[in-house]
Coordinates of C-alpha atoms (C1' of nucleotides) in Angstrom, one line a residue:
Chain A
M263 CA -60.0 175.2 -109.0
N264 CA -62.2 176.5 -111.8
K265 CA -61.9 180.0 -110.7
L266 CA -58.2 179.9 -111.2
P267 CA -56.8 181.3 -114.5
V268 CA -56.2 178.7 -117.2
N269 CA -52.4 179.0 -116.9
E270 CA -52.6 178.3 -113.2
Q271 CA -54.9 175.3 -113.7
K272 CA -52.5 173.9 -116.3
R273 CA -49.5 174.5 -114.0
I274 CA -51.1 172.6 -111.1
L275 CA -52.2 169.8 -113.4
E276 CA -48.7 169.5 -114.8
E277 CA -47.3 169.4 -111.2
R278 CA -49.6 166.8 -109.9
Y279 CA -50.7 164.8 -112.8
P280 CA -48.2 165.1 -115.6
H281 CA -49.3 161.9 -117.3
L282 CA -52.9 163.3 -117.8
L283 CA -51.7 165.9 -120.2
V284 CA -49.8 163.5 -122.3
E285 CA -52.7 161.2 -122.5
E286 CA -54.9 164.0 -123.6
E287 CA -52.8 164.9 -126.6
K288 CA -52.7 161.3 -127.7
T289 CA -56.5 160.9 -127.8
K290 CA -56.7 164.1 -129.8
E291 CA -54.7 162.6 -132.6
K292 CA -57.1 159.8 -132.9
E293 CA -59.5 160.4 -135.8
K294 CA -62.5 158.4 -136.7
T295 CA -61.7 155.7 -139.2
L296 CA -63.9 153.2 -140.9
P297 CA -63.7 149.5 -140.0
P298 CA -61.9 147.4 -142.6
L299 CA -63.9 145.8 -145.4
P300 CA -64.2 142.1 -145.6
N301 CA -62.1 140.5 -148.3
A302 CA -60.5 143.7 -149.3
E303 CA -57.1 144.0 -150.9
K304 CA -55.3 147.2 -151.5
G305 CA -55.5 148.3 -155.1
K306 CA -58.3 145.9 -155.9
V307 CA -61.3 147.4 -154.2
K308 CA -64.0 148.8 -156.5
T309 CA -67.1 150.4 -155.1
R310 CA -70.0 152.1 -156.7
F311 CA -72.7 154.7 -156.1
A312 CA -75.9 154.1 -158.0
P313 CA -78.5 156.8 -157.7
N314 CA -81.8 157.0 -159.4
P315 CA -81.8 160.3 -161.3
D316 CA -85.5 161.0 -160.5
F317 CA -84.5 163.8 -158.2
V318 CA -81.5 165.4 -156.5
I319 CA -79.8 163.5 -153.7
H320 CA -80.2 164.2 -150.0
L321 CA -78.1 163.5 -147.0
G322 CA -79.4 159.9 -146.7
N323 CA -78.2 159.2 -150.3
A324 CA -74.9 160.9 -149.6
R325 CA -74.1 158.2 -147.1
P326 CA -73.5 155.4 -149.6
A327 CA -71.8 157.9 -151.9
I328 CA -69.3 159.1 -149.3
L329 CA -68.8 155.7 -147.7
S330 CA -68.1 154.2 -151.2
D331 CA -65.7 157.0 -152.0
E332 CA -64.0 156.8 -148.6
Y333 CA -63.4 153.0 -148.9
A334 CA -62.2 153.3 -152.5
K335 CA -59.7 155.9 -151.3
M336 CA -58.8 153.8 -148.2
Y337 CA -57.8 150.8 -150.4
D338 CA -56.4 152.8 -153.3
G339 CA -59.3 151.4 -155.3
K340 CA -61.8 152.8 -157.8
M341 CA -65.3 154.0 -157.7
V342 CA -68.1 153.8 -160.2
L343 CA -71.0 156.2 -160.6
R344 CA -74.0 154.6 -162.2
F345 CA -77.3 156.1 -162.9
E346 CA -80.1 153.7 -162.5
D347 CA -82.9 155.0 -164.7
T348 CA -84.7 151.9 -165.8
D349 CA -88.2 152.9 -164.8
P350 CA -89.6 155.6 -167.0
R351 CA -93.0 155.0 -165.6
T352 CA -93.2 155.1 -161.8
K353 CA -89.7 156.5 -161.1
K354 CA -89.5 158.7 -164.1
P355 CA -85.9 160.1 -164.5
L356 CA -85.5 163.9 -164.4
R357 CA -83.3 165.1 -167.2
E358 CA -81.6 167.7 -165.1
A359 CA -81.0 165.3 -162.2
Y360 CA -78.1 163.5 -163.9
D361 CA -76.0 166.7 -163.9
L362 CA -77.3 168.0 -160.6
I363 CA -76.3 164.8 -158.9
K364 CA -72.8 165.0 -160.4
E365 CA -72.5 168.5 -159.2
D366 CA -73.5 167.5 -155.7
L367 CA -71.1 164.7 -155.7
K368 CA -68.2 166.9 -156.8
W369 CA -69.1 169.4 -154.2
L370 CA -69.0 166.6 -151.6
G371 CA -65.6 165.7 -152.7
V372 CA -66.6 162.3 -154.0
K373 CA -64.4 161.1 -156.8
W374 CA -65.4 158.5 -159.3
H375 CA -63.4 156.9 -162.1
E376 CA -66.1 155.5 -164.3
E377 CA -69.5 156.6 -165.2
Y378 CA -72.5 154.7 -166.6
I379 CA -76.1 155.2 -167.4
Q380 CA -78.2 152.1 -167.4
S381 CA -80.6 153.3 -170.1
Q382 CA -77.6 153.3 -172.4
R383 CA -76.8 149.7 -171.7
M384 CA -80.1 148.0 -172.7
S385 CA -78.6 145.6 -175.2
I386 CA -76.3 144.3 -172.5
Y387 CA -79.2 143.4 -170.3
Y388 CA -81.0 141.7 -173.2
D389 CA -77.9 139.6 -173.9
I390 CA -77.6 138.4 -170.4
A391 CA -81.3 137.8 -170.3
R392 CA -81.0 135.4 -173.3
E393 CA -78.2 133.7 -171.6
L394 CA -80.2 133.3 -168.4
I395 CA -83.0 131.7 -170.5
R396 CA -80.6 129.4 -172.3
R397 CA -79.3 128.2 -168.9
G398 CA -82.8 127.5 -167.8
C399 CA -82.7 130.1 -165.1
A400 CA -85.3 132.4 -166.5
Y401 CA -88.7 132.2 -168.2
I402 CA -91.4 134.2 -169.9
D403 CA -94.5 134.5 -167.8
L404 CA -97.7 135.2 -169.7
C405 CA -100.1 134.5 -166.9
K406 CA -100.5 138.2 -166.1
E407 CA -102.3 138.9 -162.8
K408 CA -102.7 135.2 -162.1
S409 CA -99.1 134.8 -161.4
R410 CA -99.2 136.8 -158.3
E411 CA -101.7 134.5 -156.7
L412 CA -99.9 131.4 -158.0
L413 CA -96.6 132.6 -156.6
R414 CA -98.2 133.4 -153.3
A415 CA -99.4 129.8 -153.1
G416 CA -95.9 128.6 -154.0
K417 CA -96.8 127.7 -157.6
A418 CA -95.9 129.3 -160.9
C419 CA -97.3 130.1 -164.3
E420 CA -97.4 127.0 -166.7
T421 CA -95.0 128.7 -169.1
R422 CA -92.3 128.2 -166.5
N423 CA -91.8 124.7 -167.8
N424 CA -91.9 125.5 -171.5
P425 CA -88.7 124.6 -173.5
V426 CA -85.9 127.0 -173.9
E427 CA -86.7 127.6 -177.6
W428 CA -90.2 128.7 -176.7
Q429 CA -88.8 131.1 -174.0
L430 CA -86.2 132.6 -176.4
E431 CA -88.9 133.1 -179.1
H432 CA -91.2 134.8 -176.7
F433 CA -88.4 136.9 -175.2
E434 CA -87.8 138.4 -178.7
K435 CA -91.5 139.1 -179.0
M436 CA -91.2 141.1 -175.7
L437 CA -88.4 143.1 -177.2
N438 CA -90.2 143.7 -180.4
G439 CA -93.1 145.3 -178.7
E440 CA -95.6 142.6 -179.3
Y441 CA -96.8 142.8 -175.8
N442 CA -98.5 145.6 -173.9
E443 CA -97.8 146.6 -170.3
G444 CA -98.6 143.7 -168.0
E445 CA -98.9 141.1 -170.6
A446 CA -95.5 139.5 -170.4
V447 CA -92.6 139.5 -167.9
L448 CA -89.3 137.7 -167.7
R449 CA -88.9 135.9 -164.4
I450 CA -85.9 134.4 -162.6
K451 CA -86.5 130.9 -161.3
T452 CA -86.0 130.7 -157.6
K453 CA -87.2 128.4 -154.8
L454 CA -90.9 128.6 -155.0
D455 CA -91.3 128.1 -151.3
H456 CA -89.0 131.0 -150.4
P457 CA -90.4 132.5 -147.2
N458 CA -90.5 135.9 -148.8
P459 CA -93.1 135.8 -151.6
S460 CA -91.5 138.7 -153.4
V461 CA -88.3 136.6 -153.9
R462 CA -90.3 133.8 -155.5
D463 CA -89.6 133.9 -159.3
W464 CA -88.9 137.6 -159.1
V465 CA -89.4 139.8 -162.2
A466 CA -86.2 140.6 -164.2
M467 CA -87.9 142.4 -167.1
R468 CA -91.2 144.0 -167.8
I469 CA -93.0 146.0 -170.5
I470 CA -93.2 149.7 -170.1
D471 CA -95.2 151.7 -172.6
T472 CA -92.7 154.4 -173.5
V473 CA -95.0 156.0 -176.0
K474 CA -97.1 157.0 -173.1
N475 CA -94.1 157.5 -170.8
P476 CA -91.1 158.4 -172.9
H477 CA -87.7 158.1 -171.2
P478 CA -85.9 161.4 -171.0
L479 CA -82.8 160.0 -172.5
V480 CA -83.9 157.2 -174.9
G481 CA -87.4 158.2 -175.6
S482 CA -89.6 155.4 -176.9
K483 CA -86.8 153.3 -178.2
Y484 CA -87.4 150.4 -175.8
T485 CA -90.4 148.7 -174.4
A486 CA -88.8 145.9 -172.4
W487 CA -87.0 147.3 -169.3
P488 CA -84.9 145.5 -166.8
T489 CA -85.9 145.7 -163.1
Y490 CA -83.5 147.1 -160.5
N491 CA -82.4 143.7 -159.3
F492 CA -81.6 142.4 -162.7
A493 CA -79.8 145.5 -164.0
V494 CA -77.8 145.8 -160.7
S495 CA -76.6 142.3 -160.7
V496 CA -75.4 142.5 -164.3
D497 CA -73.7 145.8 -163.9
D498 CA -72.1 145.1 -160.6
H499 CA -70.5 142.0 -162.1
L500 CA -69.6 143.5 -165.4
M501 CA -68.1 146.6 -163.8
G502 CA -66.1 144.5 -161.5
I503 CA -67.6 145.9 -158.3
T504 CA -66.0 144.2 -155.2
H505 CA -67.9 145.9 -152.4
V506 CA -71.5 147.1 -152.5
L507 CA -72.4 149.6 -149.7
R508 CA -76.1 150.3 -149.5
G509 CA -78.9 150.8 -147.1
K510 CA -80.7 147.9 -145.4
E511 CA -83.7 148.3 -147.6
H512 CA -81.7 146.3 -150.1
Q513 CA -81.2 143.3 -147.9
V514 CA -83.9 141.2 -149.6
N515 CA -82.7 142.4 -153.0
T516 CA -79.3 140.9 -152.2
E517 CA -81.0 137.5 -151.9
K518 CA -82.7 138.0 -155.2
Q519 CA -79.6 139.1 -156.9
L520 CA -77.7 136.1 -155.7
Y521 CA -79.8 133.9 -158.0
I522 CA -78.3 135.6 -161.0
Y523 CA -74.8 135.2 -159.7
N524 CA -75.4 131.6 -159.0
C525 CA -76.8 130.9 -162.4
M526 CA -74.1 132.8 -164.3
R527 CA -71.4 131.4 -162.0
W528 CA -70.3 134.8 -161.2
R529 CA -68.5 135.6 -158.0
P530 CA -70.7 137.9 -156.0
P531 CA -69.3 141.1 -154.4
E532 CA -69.3 141.7 -150.7
F533 CA -72.6 143.3 -149.6
I534 CA -72.7 145.7 -146.7
H535 CA -76.0 147.1 -145.5
F536 CA -76.4 150.0 -143.2
G537 CA -79.3 151.6 -141.4
R538 CA -81.2 154.7 -142.4
L539 CA -80.0 158.1 -141.7
K540 CA -82.2 161.0 -140.8
L541 CA -81.5 164.6 -140.0
E542 CA -83.6 166.0 -137.3
G543 CA -85.7 169.0 -138.3
F544 CA -85.2 168.5 -142.1
I545 CA -87.3 167.1 -144.8
M546 CA -85.5 164.3 -146.6
S547 CA -87.9 162.3 -148.6
K548 CA -87.7 163.0 -152.3
S549 CA -91.4 162.4 -152.9
Y550 CA -92.4 164.5 -149.9
I551 CA -90.2 167.4 -151.1
R552 CA -91.7 167.2 -154.6
R553 CA -95.2 167.2 -153.2
L554 CA -94.5 170.1 -150.9
M555 CA -93.1 172.1 -153.8
E556 CA -96.0 171.3 -156.0
E557 CA -98.6 172.1 -153.4
N558 CA -96.9 175.3 -152.2
P559 CA -95.3 176.8 -155.3
D560 CA -94.6 180.1 -153.5
K561 CA -93.5 178.7 -150.2
F562 CA -90.2 177.0 -151.2
L563 CA -87.2 178.4 -152.9
G564 CA -86.5 175.2 -154.9
Y565 CA -85.1 171.7 -154.4
D566 CA -82.2 173.5 -152.7
D567 CA -84.4 175.3 -150.2
P568 CA -82.5 175.5 -146.9
R569 CA -85.3 173.7 -145.1
F570 CA -84.7 170.6 -147.2
G571 CA -82.2 167.9 -146.4
T572 CA -81.1 167.7 -150.0
I573 CA -77.4 168.2 -150.5
A574 CA -78.2 171.3 -152.4
G575 CA -80.3 172.6 -149.6
L576 CA -77.6 171.9 -147.0
R577 CA -75.1 173.7 -149.2
R578 CA -77.5 176.7 -149.5
R579 CA -77.8 176.6 -145.7
G580 CA -74.1 177.1 -145.4
I581 CA -73.1 173.6 -144.4
T582 CA -69.7 172.7 -145.7
P583 CA -68.9 169.4 -147.5
E584 CA -66.3 168.7 -144.9
A585 CA -69.0 168.8 -142.2
I586 CA -71.2 166.4 -144.1
R587 CA -68.3 164.0 -144.6
T588 CA -67.3 164.2 -141.0
V589 CA -70.8 163.3 -139.7
I590 CA -71.2 160.5 -142.2
L591 CA -67.9 158.9 -141.3
E592 CA -68.9 159.3 -137.7
V593 CA -72.1 157.4 -138.2
G594 CA -70.2 154.8 -140.1
I595 CA -71.6 151.6 -141.5
K596 CA -73.5 150.1 -138.5
P597 CA -76.8 148.4 -139.4
G598 CA -78.9 150.4 -136.9
D599 CA -80.7 153.6 -137.9
A600 CA -79.3 157.0 -136.9
K601 CA -81.2 160.3 -136.3
L602 CA -78.5 163.0 -136.6
S603 CA -79.3 165.9 -134.5
W604 CA -79.0 169.3 -136.1
A605 CA -77.0 170.5 -133.1
N606 CA -74.4 167.9 -133.9
L607 CA -74.1 168.8 -137.6
A608 CA -74.1 172.5 -136.7
S609 CA -71.3 172.0 -134.2
V610 CA -69.1 170.2 -136.7
N611 CA -69.8 172.9 -139.3
R612 CA -69.1 175.7 -136.8
K613 CA -65.7 174.3 -136.0
I614 CA -64.9 174.3 -139.7
L615 CA -66.4 177.7 -140.4
D616 CA -64.9 179.4 -137.3
D617 CA -61.5 179.9 -138.8
R618 CA -62.8 180.7 -142.3
A619 CA -65.6 183.1 -141.7
D620 CA -64.9 186.8 -141.3
R621 CA -66.7 188.7 -138.6
I622 CA -69.2 191.3 -139.7
M623 CA -71.4 193.5 -137.5
F624 CA -75.1 193.1 -138.1
I625 CA -78.1 194.7 -136.4
D626 CA -81.5 193.1 -136.5
E627 CA -83.4 195.3 -134.0
P628 CA -82.1 198.7 -134.9
I629 CA -82.4 201.8 -132.8
E630 CA -80.8 205.0 -133.8
L631 CA -78.4 206.9 -131.6
V632 CA -76.5 210.2 -132.3
I633 CA -72.9 210.1 -131.4
E634 CA -71.7 212.8 -129.0
A635 CA -68.0 213.2 -128.7
D636 CA -65.3 215.9 -128.7
K637 CA -63.6 214.6 -131.8
C638 CA -64.0 212.1 -134.7
L639 CA -63.3 208.5 -133.8
E640 CA -62.0 205.6 -135.8
A641 CA -62.8 202.0 -135.3
K642 CA -60.2 199.7 -136.6
I643 CA -61.7 196.2 -136.5
P644 CA -60.0 193.0 -137.5
Y645 CA -62.0 190.8 -140.0
H646 CA -61.1 187.8 -137.9
P647 CA -59.8 187.5 -134.4
N648 CA -57.2 185.0 -135.6
R649 CA -55.9 187.5 -138.2
P650 CA -55.6 190.8 -136.3
E651 CA -53.4 192.4 -138.9
K652 CA -56.2 192.6 -141.5
T653 CA -58.7 195.3 -140.5
R654 CA -61.2 197.7 -141.8
T655 CA -61.8 201.2 -140.5
I656 CA -65.1 202.9 -139.7
K657 CA -64.9 206.6 -139.1
I658 CA -67.5 208.3 -136.8
C659 CA -67.7 212.0 -136.1
P660 CA -69.8 213.9 -133.6
G661 CA -73.4 214.1 -134.8
D662 CA -73.2 210.9 -136.9
K663 CA -75.9 208.3 -136.3
I664 CA -75.4 204.7 -135.6
Y665 CA -77.6 201.6 -135.1
I666 CA -77.4 199.3 -132.2
N667 CA -79.7 196.5 -131.2
K668 CA -82.6 197.5 -129.0
R669 CA -81.9 194.5 -126.7
D670 CA -78.3 195.7 -126.1
K671 CA -79.4 199.1 -124.7
A672 CA -77.8 199.7 -121.3
D673 CA -76.6 202.6 -119.3
E674 CA -73.1 202.2 -120.6
V675 CA -71.7 199.9 -123.3
R676 CA -68.6 199.3 -125.3
L677 CA -69.1 199.6 -129.1
I678 CA -66.8 197.1 -130.7
G679 CA -63.6 198.9 -131.9
L680 CA -65.0 202.3 -131.2
G681 CA -64.9 202.9 -127.5
N682 CA -67.1 203.2 -124.4
F683 CA -70.4 205.2 -124.4
K684 CA -73.0 206.2 -122.0
L685 CA -76.4 205.7 -123.7
E686 CA -79.2 208.2 -123.2
E687 CA -82.6 208.5 -124.8
N688 CA -81.3 208.8 -128.3
K689 CA -77.7 209.6 -128.0
A690 CA -74.5 207.9 -127.2
V691 CA -72.0 209.9 -125.3
F692 CA -68.3 209.0 -125.7
T693 CA -66.6 208.3 -122.4
G694 CA -63.3 207.0 -123.5
E695 CA -61.4 204.4 -125.5
S696 CA -60.1 202.3 -122.6
L697 CA -60.8 198.6 -123.1
E698 CA -59.4 198.1 -119.7
Y699 CA -62.1 200.2 -118.3
A700 CA -64.8 198.4 -120.2
R701 CA -63.6 195.1 -118.9
N702 CA -63.4 196.3 -115.3
M703 CA -66.9 197.7 -115.5
K704 CA -68.1 194.5 -117.2
L705 CA -69.6 196.5 -120.0
S706 CA -71.4 194.6 -122.7
I707 CA -69.3 194.7 -125.9
I708 CA -71.7 195.1 -128.6
Q709 CA -71.9 195.4 -132.4
W710 CA -73.1 198.6 -134.2
T711 CA -73.2 200.1 -137.6
P712 CA -73.1 203.6 -139.0
V713 CA -76.5 204.6 -140.3
A714 CA -75.3 206.5 -143.3
Q715 CA -73.3 203.6 -144.7
S716 CA -75.4 200.7 -143.5
V717 CA -76.3 197.9 -145.9
S718 CA -79.8 196.5 -145.8
V719 CA -79.8 192.8 -145.1
E720 CA -82.5 190.2 -145.1
V721 CA -81.8 187.1 -143.1
L722 CA -83.6 183.9 -144.1
V723 CA -84.0 181.8 -141.0
P724 CA -85.2 178.2 -141.6
K725 CA -87.4 176.9 -138.8
E726 CA -88.8 173.5 -139.6
L727 CA -91.3 174.2 -142.4
E728 CA -91.2 178.0 -142.0
L729 CA -88.7 180.5 -143.4
I730 CA -88.6 183.5 -141.2
R731 CA -87.4 186.7 -142.8
V732 CA -85.5 189.0 -140.5
Q733 CA -84.7 192.6 -141.7
G734 CA -81.6 194.4 -140.5
Y735 CA -78.5 196.4 -141.3
A736 CA -74.9 195.3 -141.7
E737 CA -71.8 197.4 -141.6
P738 CA -70.5 198.6 -145.0
A739 CA -67.7 196.0 -145.0
I740 CA -70.3 193.3 -146.1
R741 CA -70.0 194.8 -149.6
E742 CA -66.6 193.1 -149.9
Y743 CA -68.2 189.7 -150.0
K744 CA -69.9 187.8 -152.8
V745 CA -72.6 185.2 -153.1
D746 CA -71.9 181.9 -151.4
D747 CA -69.4 183.5 -149.0
K748 CA -69.9 182.5 -145.4
L749 CA -69.6 185.0 -142.6
Q750 CA -70.2 185.3 -138.9
F751 CA -72.5 188.0 -137.9
I752 CA -71.0 189.0 -134.6
R753 CA -73.1 187.8 -131.6
Y754 CA -75.8 186.6 -134.1
G755 CA -74.5 183.5 -135.9
F756 CA -73.0 182.1 -139.1
I757 CA -74.6 183.0 -142.4
R758 CA -74.1 182.4 -146.0
I759 CA -74.7 185.1 -148.6
D760 CA -77.5 183.9 -150.8
S761 CA -78.1 186.8 -153.2
I762 CA -77.0 190.4 -153.7
G763 CA -79.4 192.9 -155.2
E764 CA -81.1 195.9 -153.7
K765 CA -80.3 194.3 -150.4
Y766 CA -78.1 191.4 -149.2
V767 CA -80.1 188.3 -148.7
V768 CA -78.4 185.8 -146.5
V769 CA -79.3 182.4 -145.1
F770 CA -78.9 181.8 -141.4
S771 CA -76.7 178.7 -140.9
H772 CA -76.6 178.3 -137.2
K773 CA -75.3 180.0 -134.0
Chain B
rG189 C1' -99.5 139.1 -140.1
rC190 C1' -94.9 136.9 -142.1
rC191 C1' -89.5 137.4 -143.1
rG192 C1' -84.9 140.0 -141.8
rC193 C1' -82.0 143.5 -138.9
rG194 C1' -81.2 146.3 -134.7
rG195 C1' -81.7 148.4 -129.3
rU196 C1' -75.0 152.0 -125.0
rA197 C1' -76.6 159.2 -121.9
rG198 C1' -81.2 164.2 -125.4
rU199 C1' -78.3 163.1 -130.1
rA200 C1' -74.1 160.5 -132.5
rU201 C1' -70.4 157.0 -131.6
rA202 C1' -66.4 153.6 -128.9
rG203 C1' -66.3 148.9 -126.4
rC204 C1' -69.6 143.5 -128.0
rC205 C1' -66.8 138.9 -132.5
rC206 C1' -61.9 137.0 -128.6
rG207 C1' -66.3 137.9 -120.8
rG208 C1' -62.3 140.7 -116.3
rC209 C1' -57.9 146.5 -117.6
rC210 C1' -65.7 149.5 -118.3
rC211 C1' -68.8 151.4 -111.1
rA212 C1' -68.5 152.2 -119.5
rG213 C1' -64.5 156.2 -123.3
rU214 C1' -65.3 160.3 -127.0
rA215 C1' -68.1 164.2 -129.5
rU216 C1' -72.3 167.2 -129.2
rG217 C1' -76.1 169.2 -125.9
rC218 C1' -77.1 171.2 -121.1
rG219 C1' -75.1 173.8 -116.1
rG220 C1' -70.9 176.4 -114.1
rG221 C1' -66.0 178.7 -114.5
rC222 C1' -61.4 180.7 -117.0
rC223 C1' -59.8 183.3 -121.2
rU224 C1' -61.3 186.7 -125.1
rU225 C1' -62.9 194.0 -128.0
rU226 C1' -68.8 188.3 -130.1
rC227 C1' -73.6 185.4 -126.2
rG228 C1' -68.3 182.5 -131.2
rA229 C1' -63.7 179.7 -130.7
rG230 C1' -60.3 177.6 -127.0
rC231 C1' -59.5 175.7 -122.0
rC232 C1' -61.3 173.6 -117.1
rC233 C1' -65.2 171.3 -113.9
rG234 C1' -69.9 169.1 -113.7
rU235 C1' -74.3 166.5 -115.8
rG236 C1' -76.2 162.1 -118.0
rA237 C1' -76.5 155.6 -120.9
rC238 C1' -75.3 149.5 -121.3
rC239 C1' -84.2 148.1 -123.3
rC240 C1' -86.4 144.4 -119.6
rG241 C1' -86.3 139.5 -117.2
rG242 C1' -83.9 135.0 -116.5
rG243 C1' -79.5 131.8 -117.2
rU244 C1' -74.0 130.5 -117.7
rU245 C1' -69.6 132.2 -114.9
rC246 C1' -65.4 133.6 -109.6
rA247 C1' -66.7 137.6 -113.2
rA248 C1' -71.4 139.9 -118.5
rA249 C1' -72.6 146.0 -122.0
rU250 C1' -70.0 141.7 -123.9
rC251 C1' -72.1 134.6 -124.2
rC252 C1' -77.3 131.8 -124.1
rC253 C1' -82.8 131.9 -123.6
rG254 C1' -87.5 134.6 -123.3
rG255 C1' -90.0 139.2 -123.7
rC256 C1' -90.6 144.3 -125.1
rC257 C1' -89.6 148.2 -128.4
rG258 C1' -87.7 150.3 -133.1
rC259 C1' -86.5 150.0 -138.2
rG260 C1' -86.4 147.6 -143.0
rG261 C1' -88.7 144.2 -146.6
rC262 C1' -93.2 141.6 -148.2
rA263 C1' -93.9 145.7 -156.2
rC264 C1' -94.0 144.3 -163.3
rC265 C1' -89.9 151.0 -157.5
rA266 C1' -85.0 151.9 -157.0

RNA sequence: GCCGCGGUAGUAUAGCCCGGCCCAGUAUGCGGGCCUUUCGAGCCCGUGACCCGGGUUCAAAUCCCGGCCGCGGCACCA
């Protein structure tokens, strides 16, 4: 059956099992869609993506961004972009990261309707903090280190029971810079016997010495900074977020945040937590990437090195935003972890690139051959098999030299577009133009390039932590392309043009 | 250690809530073939999975119990 031509197979299939063909077309139509959101109403959904601008985002961060975007679109809702930069000490924001992240999101096709920066909203947090104190839900803790032990034992600092006036007064002292780091914190009252000690009277605000650690946006203006859990609750409510999509590392945070909602009598949003996403063979961790770059300043090309799983790195590798979105939607919102295989991403990307990428001949193991023929020859080669009308022409005359790959050397081959040749020690003897003949003889159909007009190309091939540099030659037509264009080097793989100088530097995407 | 969440082929995912139509579907990978001026794409065939053990039931991937494994959290990080 398999040896029959496709047409024949199809005919037999139609004859015997006509229903199978119909079924097949039906399933093809089916596209992966996200499950519905709980309590979601069309036009009223509002999601948010809240990155910490301490570095560029990676594929794992792109998951909540794309999912939030996708759900907002699905329900004709809105999406908020919010920079969470409230720790100038241990998670110091990077000034460039704010814009870099926005660029990455735009490139990914993520659309947001509102944009906020937490460090610009400090007075809002202060106001809510005062209200929390007035309602008896928060207190100033002056016990320093001792609190940790007390809380672990299910007890709290004595100041917890001080009157509201005392709390308010000391809160203002916190704001006025009367305390140093570690001397005072604002805590949210919780059950003191909560099974998770970190939930017990969790910290909502602490002192950070911004003279020592100035904030890139607001400098040393503030010393009392809200913690993640506090700022997030306030913002999610004030911004009208209805659905929070985030990783499962936030599960416990949700519990903490609910104390704020309860005290303020706010209606909490729906929380959806999903598992972690890894990409096989790529480095994703922000801190690890930073360390690698610091320790090996010459080894990496930047935060967008194609060996990194940053969005910028994947972009540089030649991965399309469509491919990233496709795999993220495929993984969906299930709570389990996912280790995406590179083969999977590459395959999705290949399908997208296949129709877009022009085909160019490239030789990475060159051997020189002199053409022997009785006349000049012209190779008319389509840029893409799907668009045969658009071609370039390469003229070769007797005595001209060409490159072919050493590994392609055989007694007789067909040079793409040019004709059939018998190969000798260092010459190629033209034997005819017949494609028919080449097929019948099962000749290898190989790429080649004219020596005189060849363009030097360096291919950067990412391999785990290494970047292999392959030198070679491309046919002259490569000159028609610019940086960031994606091509397929025939019988070699897909590449993205990285820079154009003395030679073309390209990044190998995948086969 | 404690708390929480998971475990479907190499990878990803469908089915699990509402047990039978699932001797488990799809994509990718791998093997083979057809087609094709690429070892690409397309098409065809094949390959391969319900973590383990009990229980409930006429019937369990689906429900219940126990175990094992994995992940997350246990911060004045986000």
